[in-house]
Amino acid sequence: MSIEKFLLRSEDEMDFLPIIPLNESEQEDLNGIEVPAEIALLPLRNTVLFPGVVLPITVGRDKSIKAVNDAYKGDKLIGVIAQKDSNIEDPAITDLEQVGTVARIVKMIKMPDGGTTIIIQGKNRFLVESIFTEDPYFKAKIKKLEEQENPKDEDFNAYVANIKDLAADIVQLSPNIPAEASIILRNIENPSFLIHFVSSNLNTDIKDKQRLLELNQIRQRADLLMQLLQKELQFAELKNKVTTKTRTEIDKQQREYFLQQQMKSIKEELGGDSNVQELKEMQKKAEAKKWPVAAKELFKKGIEKLERMHPSTPDYSVAYNHLDLMLELPWETYTEDHYELKKAMKTLDSDHYGMHKIKERIVEYLAVLKLKGDMKSPILCFVGPPGIGKTSLGRSIANAIGRKYVRLSLGGLHDESEIRGHRKTYIGAMPGRILQSIRKVKSSNPVMILDEIDKVGNDFRGDPSSALLEVLDPEQNHTFYDNYLESEYDLSKVLFIATANNVQNIQPALRDRLEIIDLSGYAVEEKIEIAKRHLLPKQKDLHGLKSSNFKISDKVLEKLIQDYTRESGVRELDRQLASIMRYQAKQLAFKGKLKAVLTAEDIEKIIGKPKYSNDIYKTANMAGVAVGLAWTYVGGDILFIETSLSDGKGELKLTGNLGNVMKESASTALTYLQSNAKKYNIDSKLFEKKNIHIHVPEGAVPKDGPSAGVTMMTAIASALTGKRVKPFLAMTGEITLRGQVLPVGGIKEKVLAAKRAGLKEIILCSQNQKDVEEIETEFIKGIKFHFVKTMNQVLELALI
């Protein structure tokens, strides 16, 4: 509802105040006025005139002024009609509504600025049959719409009473509406005029008002008006609730401020403040602190600023927390390294089996430190499949050289402020996680593990890997700048060790700063040793079986590794051993004793039937099927490549979720065999009459890369010649159209995967021989390697 003071506004704004006529009884005989068949139209914006309601209007348009003048000279009747779109300055015929109100011009006043103000009273509704002229103003043929008599039943009386109550409630809740408005509403006795008056004052959309005007039955008009009033009342109640809540919060803030000021005055009268003692303690700590000159100056300025501030001010806690961080950071505090190389090597060997490359690199670093006394720490990055002990190796290195250990998980990190810190002016600002970690271990030369550096996020929120460039550059990190600290901090003595599963996911500029050390998966023999030395004692201890003397032989462990796990690391093996320990704990609790030795049959009884079997390579021995070797970020794996021929037009079909490089390898293999068909006794007509379908099982797993080239070529040749591929044979290598075999990567992982799967022969490129020689001979015992240069050699070895 918007009942305001009497304001004269232009018809452009159309924000009117309807007025009650002096004689309300005029509403009774509205149907009795003579409505002409043709009438001048006055378009209005943002309002609808209802019968019986009086409106003051300032007329501004030239057309409208002429129409009003002509009507005032004549019978003083004019057709008032609403525009469909209030934004249109010069409306056309199509922009006008069809139903309007015939109005009598009660008074016309000429204004000094040339405008005209009129006071009009709605008389009768009409329907526009046609508008026959637009110049000099709209004139239309109209049809009078008769008003229905007011119903006399009790239901309608209830409608009217309800409308009065709702309108009165809205007036009471709206502070801009004078209280006298509710008295006026109570004194309106004519139901029809009450509905029209409330409709005019309703603060609702112009389309809703037009709908009210167009309804012929007074009962329907009353029903719609009640719905609109209910909506308006709900809005007014919500607005009032929000206003009250806001006022309450402001009052609370003013009260707290007043009390703070009083407290400040009381403390001043008592002669001092409680923060004086705190500041003295901070200064005392600062005097005993070893730190650079720049940091000392920054602290001095900060403490002077803090002395001038009152503890109740918001900036006090910001400045205090900043100085507190400066005091807690170990600026020039270092732990002493242990230079006993043999002892360090012994510690590394006792904690982890194998990993000779890393152990040698750490001992070399210690040797240089021992001779030179000081050097910039290297930035190492351990890359390998999950579960091989990259992260735990960092703790072992810290123990070996006598340094503090801290781990920083970077997986999913997306905000560079996590590395460099937030500016301290922000609410909830903190230093970056690098300085937080150093603050926690209280040493400026810890071993810091940057875990999962290949999984750092990069999106619209920031790029933390770019922030890491400064941290991991030995030429820059001695002046590392943290936004919160607002000072440089020396990270050059920190031994950073990053871990990653896939080096390709690390940003190139960041990768360039890292000393990459590749860690491949474990061979079966290594896993047996790891299980005996580390996993079994750990699981016995965790399950309360430390004092139990039962044993698991190497043969049983080998069966457990080969039949129940397929992984490069030892996490799944650890879980299987945990299952065995739980069973043993249950047996001990029930029976009070355990078997002295666990056999292979016991393992099957505890864990179930074997999950993996090497029999698959025996049954797969049919023409068109070859076994390839693949590298994944979790280690090596074997894959089948199946080829089938069918009648058709020589089309090549590839399935199994293959990438573009792998598809191109298949096309290259097929083209090579087509061009050398006679050489391999292949009927050239087969390429025209037969469709070739190549499928790589496990279709849900994406596969890509060039290393399956030789395997695809062998599978196609096998299908076309009808010759089978030699059983227990695997191969890997890239191919060319000239018939050459090129080297590929991930050889150790692939060879170990073949060994785990029970394969006996492997075909590799001759240039990969150096990679095989790096693998310890006991890990690949029983595998025969064939090193080839051409695809002709591959087919001679593979097809039988």
C-alpha positions in Angstrom: 0.0 0.0 0.0 1.3 3.5 -0.7 -1.0 6.2 0.7 1.2 9.3 0.8 0.7 13.0 1.0 -1.1 14.7 -1.8 1.5 15.1 -4.6 1.0 16.3 -8.2 3.1 14.3 -10.6 3.5 14.2 -14.3 1.7 11.4 -16.2 5.2 10.3 -17.3 6.0 9.2 -13.8 2.5 7.9 -13.1 3.0 7.4 -9.3 -0.4 8.9 -8.3 -2.3 9.2 -5.1 -6.0 8.4 -5.5 -8.3 10.6 -3.5 -11.7 9.8 -1.9 -14.4 11.9 -3.5 -16.1 14.5 -1.3 -19.4 12.8 -1.9 -19.0 9.0 -1.7 -22.7 8.6 -2.7 -21.7 9.6 -6.3 -20.5 6.0 -6.6 -24.1 4.8 -6.3 -25.1 6.3 -9.7 -22.0 5.7 -11.8 -23.9 3.4 -14.1 -26.4 6.3 -14.7 -23.9 8.6 -16.6 -24.2 9.0 -20.3 -21.2 7.4 -21.9 -20.6 8.6 -25.5 -20.0 6.1 -28.3 -16.8 7.9 -29.3 -14.3 9.5 -26.8 -10.8 11.0 -26.7 -8.3 8.7 -25.0 -5.7 9.8 -22.4 -2.9 7.1 -22.1 -1.4 6.8 -18.6 1.8 5.1 -17.4 2.3 3.2 -14.2 -1.3 3.5 -13.0 -4.8 2.3 -13.6 -7.9 4.5 -12.8 -10.8 2.8 -11.1 -14.5 4.0 -11.1 -15.2 6.4 -8.3 -11.5 7.2 -7.6 -10.2 10.7 -7.9 -6.7 11.3 -9.3 -4.5 14.5 -9.7 -2.4 14.3 -12.9 0.1 16.6 -14.5 -0.3 16.3 -18.3 3.0 16.8 -20.2 2.6 15.2 -23.7 1.4 17.5 -26.5 -1.2 15.0 -27.6 -2.5 14.5 -24.1 -2.8 18.3 -23.4 -4.8 18.8 -26.6 -7.1 15.9 -25.7 -7.7 17.3 -22.2 -8.3 20.8 -23.5 -10.9 19.6 -26.0 -12.7 17.4 -23.5 -12.8 20.1 -20.9 -14.4 22.5 -23.4 -17.0 19.8 -24.2 -18.7 17.4 -21.9 -15.6 17.1 -19.7 -15.5 13.3 -20.3 -12.3 11.6 -21.3 -11.3 7.9 -21.7 -8.4 7.0 -19.4 -6.5 3.9 -20.5 -3.2 2.3 -19.2 -0.2 1.6 -21.4 1.1 -2.0 -21.6 4.7 -0.8 -21.4 5.4 2.2 -19.2 8.8 2.8 -20.8 7.4 3.8 -24.2 7.4 7.7 -24.5 5.1 7.9 -27.6 2.6 4.9 -27.5 1.0 3.5 -30.6 -2.4 1.8 -30.8 -1.0 -1.6 -30.0 0.7 -0.3 -26.9 -2.7 0.5 -25.2 -4.9 -1.8 -23.0 -8.4 -2.8 -24.2 -10.3 -1.9 -21.0 -10.2 1.6 -19.4 -12.3 4.0 -17.4 -14.4 7.0 -18.5 -13.4 9.9 -16.3 -14.8 13.3 -15.7 -12.4 16.2 -15.5 -13.3 17.9 -12.2 -10.7 20.7 -12.4 -8.1 21.9 -14.8 -5.2 24.1 -13.8 -2.6 25.7 -16.1 0.9 25.6 -14.6 3.6 28.3 -15.0 6.0 25.9 -16.9 3.4 25.3 -19.6 2.1 22.0 -18.3 -1.5 21.3 -17.3 -2.7 19.7 -14.1 -6.1 18.1 -14.0 -8.1 16.4 -11.3 -10.2 13.5 -12.7 -12.8 11.1 -11.2 -13.3 7.7 -12.7 -17.0 7.1 -13.7 -17.5 3.9 -15.7 -15.4 1.1 -17.2 -15.4 0.8 -21.0 -14.1 -1.6 -23.7 -12.2 -0.2 -26.7 -13.9 -1.5 -29.9 -11.6 0.4 -32.3 -9.3 3.4 -32.4 -10.1 5.3 -35.5 -7.6 8.2 -35.3 -4.3 9.0 -33.7 -3.9 12.6 -34.8 -4.1 15.0 -33.1 -4.8 12.5 -30.3 -6.3 9.0 -29.9 -10.1 8.8 -30.4 -11.9 5.5 -30.1 -15.2 3.9 -30.4 -16.0 2.4 -27.0 -18.6 0.2 -25.4 -19.8 0.8 -21.9 -19.2 -2.0 -19.4 -22.1 -2.2 -16.9 -21.2 -2.5 -13.2 -22.7 -5.4 -11.4 -24.8 -4.7 -8.3 -23.2 -5.4 -5.0 -24.1 -8.9 -3.8 -26.2 -9.0 -0.6 -25.1 -12.4 0.8 -23.0 -12.9 4.0 -20.0 -14.4 2.0 -19.5 -11.1 0.2 -19.8 -9.1 3.4 -17.1 -11.3 4.8 -14.9 -10.6 1.8 -15.3 -6.8 2.3 -14.6 -7.0 6.1 -11.5 -9.1 5.4 -10.2 -6.6 2.8 -10.6 -3.8 5.3 -8.7 -5.8 8.0 -5.8 -6.7 5.6 -5.5 -3.1 4.4 -5.5 -1.8 8.0 -2.7 -4.3 8.9 -0.6 -3.2 6.0 -1.1 0.5 7.0 0.0 -0.3 10.5 3.2 -2.2 9.3 4.2 0.5 6.8 6.0 3.5 8.5 5.6 5.7 5.4 1.8 5.5 5.4 0.0 7.9 7.8 -2.1 6.2 10.5 -5.1 8.3 9.4 -5.3 6.1 6.3 -6.8 3.2 8.4 -9.5 5.5 9.7 -10.4 6.5 6.2 -10.6 2.8 5.2 -12.9 2.0 8.1 -15.3 4.8 7.1 -15.8 3.7 3.5 -19.3 2.0 3.4 -19.8 1.3 -0.3 -18.2 -2.2 -1.0 -17.7 -1.5 -4.7 -15.9 1.8 -4.0 -13.8 0.2 -1.2 -12.5 -2.5 -3.6 -11.7 0.2 -6.2 -10.0 2.5 -3.7 -7.9 -0.2 -2.2 -7.0 -1.5 -5.7 -5.8 2.0 -6.6 -3.6 2.2 -3.5 -2.2 -1.3 -3.7 1.6 -1.4 -4.1 1.6 -4.1 -6.8 2.4 -4.6 -10.5 0.5 -2.5 -13.1 -0.6 -5.8 -14.8 -2.3 -7.0 -11.6 -4.2 -3.7 -11.3 -5.3 -4.0 -15.0 -6.5 -7.5 -14.3 -8.6 -6.2 -11.4 -10.2 -3.5 -13.7 -11.0 -6.0 -16.4 -12.9 -8.4 -14.1 -16.7 -7.9 -14.7 -17.9 -9.7 -11.5 -17.4 -7.7 -8.3 -17.0 -11.0 -6.3 -14.1 -12.1 -8.6 -12.5 -8.7 -8.2 -12.8 -8.9 -4.4 -11.2 -12.4 -4.5 -8.2 -11.4 -6.6 -7.7 -8.2 -4.4 -7.6 -10.4 -1.3 -4.8 -12.6 -2.8 -2.8 -9.5 -3.7 -3.3 -8.0 -0.2 -2.2 -11.2 1.4 1.0 -11.1 -0.7 1.6 -7.4 0.2 1.0 -8.1 3.9 3.6 -10.9 3.9 6.1 -8.6 2.3 5.4 -5.8 4.8 5.9 -8.3 7.7 9.2 -9.5 6.3 10.4 -6.0 5.7 9.5 -5.0 9.2 11.2 -8.0 10.7 14.5 -7.3 8.8 14.4 -3.6 9.9 13.8 -4.5 13.5 16.7 -7.1 13.4 19.1 -4.5 11.8 18.2 -1.9 14.4 18.8 -4.4 17.2 22.3 -5.2 15.9 23.2 -1.5 15.5 22.1 -0.9 19.1 24.2 -3.8 20.3 27.3 -2.4 18.5 26.8 1.1 20.0 26.4 -0.4 23.5 29.7 -2.4 23.1 31.5 0.6 21.9 30.2 2.7 24.8 31.3 0.0 27.3 34.8 -0.2 25.6 35.3 3.5 26.0 34.3 3.3 29.6 36.7 0.5 30.2 39.5 2.4 28.6 38.8 5.4 30.8 38.8 3.2 34.0 42.1 1.6 33.0 43.7 5.0 32.4 42.5 6.2 35.8 44.1 3.1 37.4 47.4 4.0 35.8 48.3 1.7 32.9 47.1 -1.1 30.8 47.5 -4.9 30.9 49.3 -5.0 27.5 52.4 -3.3 29.0 53.6 -6.5 30.6 53.0 -8.4 27.3 55.0 -5.9 25.3 57.9 -6.1 27.8 58.0 -9.9 27.6 58.0 -9.7 23.7 61.0 -7.2 23.9 62.8 -9.5 26.3 62.4 -12.5 23.9 63.5 -10.3 21.0 66.8 -9.4 22.7 67.7 -13.1 23.1 66.7 -13.9 19.5 69.3 -14.6 16.7 67.9 -13.0 13.6 69.0 -10.9 10.6 69.3 -7.1 10.8 66.3 -6.5 8.5 64.0 -8.7 10.7 65.3 -6.9 13.8 64.5 -3.5 12.4 61.0 -4.7 11.3 60.3 -6.0 14.8 61.5 -2.8 16.4 59.1 -0.7 14.2 56.2 -3.1 14.9 56.7 -3.0 18.7 56.8 0.8 18.7 53.6 0.9 16.7 52.0 -1.6 19.1 52.9 0.6 22.1 50.9 3.5 20.7 47.8 1.3 20.1 45.0 0.5 22.5 44.3 -3.3 22.9 40.6 -2.8 22.0 41.3 -1.5 18.5 40.9 -4.0 15.7 44.5 -3.4 14.3 46.1 -4.3 17.7 45.5 -8.1 17.3 46.8 -7.9 13.7 50.0 -6.2 14.7 50.4 -8.4 17.8 50.0 -11.7 15.8 52.5 -10.5 13.2 55.2 -9.8 15.9 54.4 -13.1 17.6 55.1 -14.9 14.4 58.4 -13.1 14.0 59.4 -14.2 17.5 58.4 -17.8 17.0 60.2 -18.3 13.7 63.7 -19.9 14.0 65.5 -17.3 12.0 69.1 -18.5 12.4 68.5 -21.5 14.5 69.7 -24.8 12.9 70.0 -28.4 14.0 73.4 -30.0 13.8 73.8 -32.5 11.0 75.3 -36.0 11.7 78.3 -36.6 9.4 78.8 -40.2 10.2 78.3 -41.6 6.7 78.3 -45.3 7.7 75.8 -44.7 10.5 73.6 -42.7 8.1 73.7 -45.5 5.5 72.9 -48.1 8.2 69.8 -46.0 9.2 68.6 -45.8 5.7 69.1 -49.5 5.1 67.3 -50.5 8.2 64.2 -48.3 7.4 63.9 -49.2 3.6 64.9 -52.2 1.5 66.5 -51.4 -1.9 66.3 -47.8 -3.3 70.1 -47.7 -3.8 70.0 -44.6 -6.0 68.4 -42.4 -3.4 70.6 -43.7 -0.6 73.7 -43.0 -2.6 72.5 -39.4 -3.4 71.9 -38.6 0.3 75.3 -40.0 1.4 77.0 -37.9 -1.4 75.2 -34.8 0.0 76.4 -35.6 3.5 80.0 -36.2 2.3 80.1 -32.7 0.6 78.6 -31.1 3.8 81.3 -32.9 5.9 84.2 -31.7 3.7 82.9 -28.1 2.9 80.9 -27.4 6.1 78.2 -25.5 4.2 76.3 -25.9 1.0 72.9 -25.1 -0.6 70.6 -28.0 -0.1 69.6 -30.0 -3.2 65.9 -30.0 -4.3 65.2 -33.7 -4.8 62.0 -35.2 -6.4 61.2 -38.9 -6.0 59.0 -40.1 -8.9 57.4 -43.5 -8.8 54.2 -45.5 -8.4 52.1 -45.4 -5.2 52.9 -47.5 -2.2 56.7 -47.9 -2.7 57.7 -45.7 0.3 58.5 -42.3 -1.2 57.0 -40.3 1.7 58.3 -42.5 4.5 61.8 -42.4 3.0 61.8 -38.6 3.7 61.4 -39.3 7.5 64.1 -41.9 7.2 66.5 -39.4 5.6 65.7 -36.9 8.4 66.6 -39.5 11.0 69.8 -40.5 9.2 71.2 -36.9 9.1 69.8 -35.8 12.4 67.3 -33.1 11.2 63.8 -32.2 12.1 61.1 -33.7 9.7 58.0 -31.9 8.4 55.6 -33.0 5.7 53.6 -30.6 3.5 50.7 -32.2 1.5 50.2 -30.4 -1.8 47.5 -32.6 -3.3 44.6 -30.5 -4.4 46.2 -27.2 -3.3 44.7 -24.4 -5.5 45.5 -21.1 -3.7 49.0 -19.6 -4.0 48.4 -17.9 -0.7 48.8 -21.3 0.9 52.4 -21.1 -0.1 53.2 -17.4 0.1 50.7 -16.4 2.8 47.9 -13.7 2.9 48.5 -10.0 3.4 48.1 -9.5 7.1 45.4 -6.7 6.6 42.9 -9.4 5.6 40.6 -10.9 8.3 41.8 -14.4 9.2 45.1 -13.9 7.4 47.9 -16.4 8.0 51.4 -17.0 6.9 52.0 -19.6 4.1 52.3 -23.3 4.9 56.0 -23.2 4.3 56.6 -20.8 7.2 53.9 -22.4 9.4 55.8 -25.7 9.1 59.2 -24.1 9.9 57.5 -22.3 12.9 56.2 -25.7 14.1 59.5 -27.6 14.0 61.5 -24.6 15.3 64.5 -25.2 12.9 65.5 -23.4 9.7 67.1 -26.5 8.2 64.5 -29.3 8.4 63.8 -32.1 5.9 60.6 -30.8 4.3 58.6 -33.4 2.2 56.4 -31.7 -0.5 54.1 -34.6 -1.0 52.2 -35.2 -4.2 53.7 -32.2 -6.0 52.2 -33.5 -9.3 48.7 -33.0 -8.0 48.8 -29.3 -7.3 45.7 -27.6 -8.6 45.7 -24.8 -11.3 42.5 -22.9 -11.9 40.9 -19.4 -11.7 41.7 -19.2 -8.0 45.4 -19.3 -8.5 48.5 -21.3 -9.5 50.4 -22.6 -6.5 53.0 -24.3 -8.7 54.2 -20.9 -9.9 54.6 -19.8 -6.3 56.7 -22.9 -5.7 59.2 -21.8 -8.3 60.7 -19.4 -5.8 60.6 -21.9 -3.0 62.4 -24.6 -5.0 65.1 -22.5 -6.7 68.4 -22.7 -4.8 69.4 -19.3 -6.4 66.2 -17.6 -5.0 65.0 -19.3 -1.9 67.5 -17.6 0.4 65.3 -14.5 0.0 61.9 -16.1 0.1 59.2 -13.5 0.6 56.0 -14.3 2.6 53.1 -11.9 2.2 52.1 -12.1 5.8 55.6 -11.9 7.3 56.4 -8.9 5.0 60.1 -9.8 5.2 62.5 -12.1 3.5 63.3 -15.6 5.0 66.2 -17.9 4.2 65.0 -21.3 3.0 68.4 -22.3 1.4 69.3 -24.6 4.2 66.0 -26.6 4.1 66.3 -30.0 2.4 63.3 -30.1 0.1 62.2 -33.5 -1.1 59.2 -33.6 -3.4 57.3 -36.8 -4.3 55.2 -37.5 -7.4 53.6 -40.3 -9.3 53.7 -38.8 -12.8 56.5 -36.3 -13.6 54.5 -35.2 -16.8 51.9 -33.5 -14.6 54.5 -31.2 -13.0 54.7 -27.7 -14.5 57.8 -27.6 -16.9 59.4 -24.6 -15.2 59.0 -26.3 -11.8 60.2 -29.7 -13.1 63.4 -27.9 -14.4 64.3 -26.9 -10.8 64.0 -30.5 -9.4 66.6 -33.2 -9.3 64.4 -36.1 -10.5 65.2 -39.5 -9.0 63.1 -42.3 -10.6 61.9 -45.1 -8.3 60.4 -48.1 -10.0 58.2 -50.8 -8.5 59.5 -53.7 -6.4 60.2 -57.2 -7.8 58.7 -60.2 -6.1 62.0 -61.0 -4.3 62.1 -57.4 -2.9 58.5 -57.6 -1.7 59.3 -60.8 0.1 62.2 -59.1 1.9 60.1 -56.0 2.7 57.3 -58.2 4.1 59.7 -60.1 6.3 61.6 -57.1 7.6 58.9 -54.5 7.9 55.3 -55.4 7.1 55.0 -58.6 9.2 56.6 -57.2 12.4 54.4 -54.0 12.0 51.2 -56.0 11.5 52.0 -58.4 14.4 52.5 -55.4 16.7 49.3 -53.7 15.5 47.2 -56.8 16.2 48.7 -57.8 19.5 50.6 -60.8 18.2 54.1 -59.5 18.9 54.8 -62.3 21.3 53.4 -65.1 19.0 56.0 -67.1 17.2 54.1 -68.4 14.2 56.0 -68.1 10.8 55.1 -67.5 7.2 57.6 -69.0 4.8 59.1 -67.3 1.7 57.1 -69.7 -0.6 53.8 -68.7 1.1 54.7 -65.0 0.9 55.5 -65.5 -2.8 52.1 -67.1 -3.4 50.4 -64.2 -1.5 52.2 -61.6 -3.6 51.6 -63.4 -7.0 48.1 -64.7 -6.5 46.5 -61.9 -4.4 48.2 -58.7 -5.4 49.0 -56.9 -8.7 50.8 -53.7 -7.8 54.2 -52.0 -7.9 54.2 -51.0 -4.2 53.3 -53.0 -1.1 50.1 -51.4 0.1 47.8 -54.2 -1.0 50.3 -56.7 0.3 50.1 -54.9 3.7 46.3 -55.1 3.7 46.4 -58.8 2.9 48.9 -59.4 5.7 46.5 -57.4 8.0 43.7 -59.8 7.0 45.9 -62.8 8.0 46.8 -61.1 11.4 43.1 -60.5 12.2 42.3 -64.1 11.6 45.3 -65.2 13.7 44.2 -62.9 16.5 40.7 -64.4 16.4 42.1 -67.9 16.5 44.3 -67.0 19.5 41.4 -65.4 21.3 39.2 -68.5 20.8 41.7 -71.4 21.1 44.5 -69.9 23.1 47.2 -71.2 20.6 48.3 -70.8 17.0 49.8 -73.0 14.3 53.6 -72.7 14.2 53.7 -72.3 10.4 51.1 -71.0 8.0 50.8 -72.9 4.8 49.5 -72.0 1.3 46.2 -73.9 2.2 45.9 -71.8 5.3 46.2 -68.6 3.2 43.4 -69.8 0.9 41.2 -70.6 3.9 41.8 -67.1 5.4 41.7 -64.8 2.4 39.8 -66.9 -0.1 40.6 -68.2 -3.6 43.4 -66.5 -5.5 42.4 -63.2 -7.2 44.9 -63.4 -10.1 46.1 -66.3 -12.1 48.8 -66.8 -14.9 46.7 -69.5 -16.6 45.1 -66.8 -18.7 48.2 -66.7 -20.8 47.9 -70.4 -21.6 44.2 -70.2 -22.7 44.8 -67.0 -24.7 47.1 -68.9 -27.2 45.1 -68.4 -30.4 45.7 -66.7 -33.7 45.3 -62.9 -33.6 46.0 -62.4 -29.9 49.3 -60.9 -28.6 50.5 -59.8 -25.2 51.8 -56.3 -24.8 53.4 -54.4 -21.9 52.2 -51.0 -20.6 53.4 -48.4 -18.2 50.9 -46.7 -15.8 51.5 -44.2 -13.0 50.9 -47.1 -10.5 53.6 -49.2 -12.2 53.8 -51.7 -15.1 50.9 -53.8 -16.4 50.3 -56.3 -19.2 47.5 -56.0 -21.8 46.1 -58.2 -24.5 45.6 -57.0 -28.1 43.0 -59.1 -29.9 42.5 -59.0 -33.7 39.6 -60.5 -35.6 38.8 -60.7 -39.4 35.4 -60.5 -40.9 33.9 -60.2 -44.4 33.8 -56.6 -45.5 35.6 -53.9 -47.5 38.9 -53.8 -45.8 38.0 -51.3 -43.1 40.0 -51.0 -39.8 38.0 -50.8 -36.6 39.6 -50.0 -33.2 37.9 -50.4 -29.8 39.0 -50.4 -26.2 39.1 -46.7 -25.3 42.3 -46.0 -27.3 44.1 -42.7 -27.6 45.1 -41.0 -30.8 48.8 -42.2 -30.7 47.7 -45.8 -30.2 45.2 -45.6 -33.1 48.0 -44.2 -35.3 50.2 -47.2 -34.3 47.5 -49.6 -35.5 47.2 -47.8 -38.8 51.0 -47.8 -39.2 51.2 -51.6 -38.5 48.4 -52.3 -41.0 50.1 -50.2 -43.7 53.4 -51.9 -43.1 51.9 -55.4 -43.5 50.0 -54.3 -46.7 53.2 -53.1 -48.3 55.1 -56.2 -47.3 52.3 -58.8 -47.8 54.3 -61.0 -50.2 57.2 -61.0 -47.8 55.1 -62.6 -45.1 53.0 -64.8 -47.4 49.8 -62.8 -46.8 47.1 -62.8 -49.5 46.9 -59.1 -50.6 43.2 -59.6 -51.4 42.5 -60.1 -47.7 43.1 -56.4 -47.2 40.2 -55.6 -49.6 37.7 -58.3 -48.7 38.2 -58.5 -44.9 37.5 -56.0 -42.2 40.1 -55.9 -39.4 38.9 -55.3 -35.9 41.5 -54.6 -33.2 40.3 -54.6 -29.5 42.2 -54.0 -26.3 40.3 -55.4 -23.3 39.3 -53.4 -20.2 37.5 -50.9 -22.3 36.7 -48.6 -19.4 40.4 -47.8 -18.9 41.8 -45.2 -21.3 45.0 -46.3 -23.1 47.5 -44.4 -25.2 51.1 -44.3 -26.3 53.3 -45.7 -29.1 54.7 -48.7 -27.1 52.0 -51.1 -28.3 53.1 -50.7 -31.9 54.9 -54.0 -32.2 52.2 -55.9 -30.3 49.5 -54.6 -32.7 51.5 -55.4 -35.8 52.1 -59.0 -34.4 48.4 -59.5 -33.6 47.3 -58.3 -37.1 50.0 -60.5 -38.8 48.9 -63.5 -36.7 45.2 -63.0 -37.7 46.1 -62.6 -41.4 48.5 -65.6 -41.6 46.6 -67.8 -39.2 49.8 -68.4 -37.2 49.6 -68.3 -33.4 51.8 -66.1 -31.2 54.3 -68.0 -29.1 52.8 -68.6 -25.6 54.2 -66.7 -22.5 55.7 -64.1 -24.8 55.3 -60.3 -24.3 56.6 -57.4 -26.3 56.8 -53.6 -26.3 58.2 -51.1 -28.8 57.3 -48.3 -31.2 57.2 -49.1 -35.0 57.8 -47.1 -38.1 56.6 -47.5 -41.7 60.2 -48.5 -42.7 60.0 -51.5 -40.5 62.2 -50.4 -37.6 61.5 -50.9 -33.9 62.2 -47.9 -31.7 62.9 -47.7 -28.0 60.2 -46.9 -25.4 60.3 -45.9 -21.7 59.2 -47.5 -18.4 61.2 -50.7 -19.1 61.8 -51.7 -15.5 58.2 -51.4 -14.6 57.1 -53.3 -17.7 59.6 -56.1 -17.1 58.6 -56.5 -13.5 55.0 -56.6 -14.5 55.8 -59.4 -17.0 57.7 -61.3 -14.3 54.7 -60.9 -11.9 52.4 -62.2 -14.6 54.5 -65.3 -15.2 55.7 -64.5 -18.7 58.9 -66.2 -19.9 60.1 -64.2 -22.9 60.1 -60.5 -23.8 60.8 -58.8 -27.1 62.4 -55.3 -26.8 64.1 -52.8 -29.0 67.9 -53.2 -29.0 68.3 -49.7 -27.7 66.4 -50.7 -24.5 69.1 -53.3 -23.6 70.9 -50.7 -21.3 67.6 -50.3 -19.3 67.4 -54.1 -18.7 71.0 -54.2 -17.6 70.2 -51.7 -14.8 67.7 -54.2 -13.3 69.2 -56.6 -10.7 69.7 -60.0 -12.3 68.0 -61.9 -9.5 64.7 -60.0 -10.1 64.5 -61.1 -13.7 65.7 -64.6 -13.4 63.8 -67.0 -15.7 62.9 -64.3 -18.3 64.6 -64.6 -21.7 65.1 -61.2 -23.6 65.1 -60.8 -27.3 66.5 -57.5 -28.5 65.5 -56.6 -32.0 65.9 -53.8 -34.5 63.3 -54.6 -37.2 59.7 -55.8 -37.3 60.9 -58.7 -39.5 62.8 -60.0 -36.5 59.8 -59.5 -34.3 57.5 -61.7 -36.5 60.2 -64.4 -36.8 60.4 -64.6 -33.0 56.7 -64.2 -32.2 54.8 -66.3 -34.8 54.8 -70.1 -34.6 
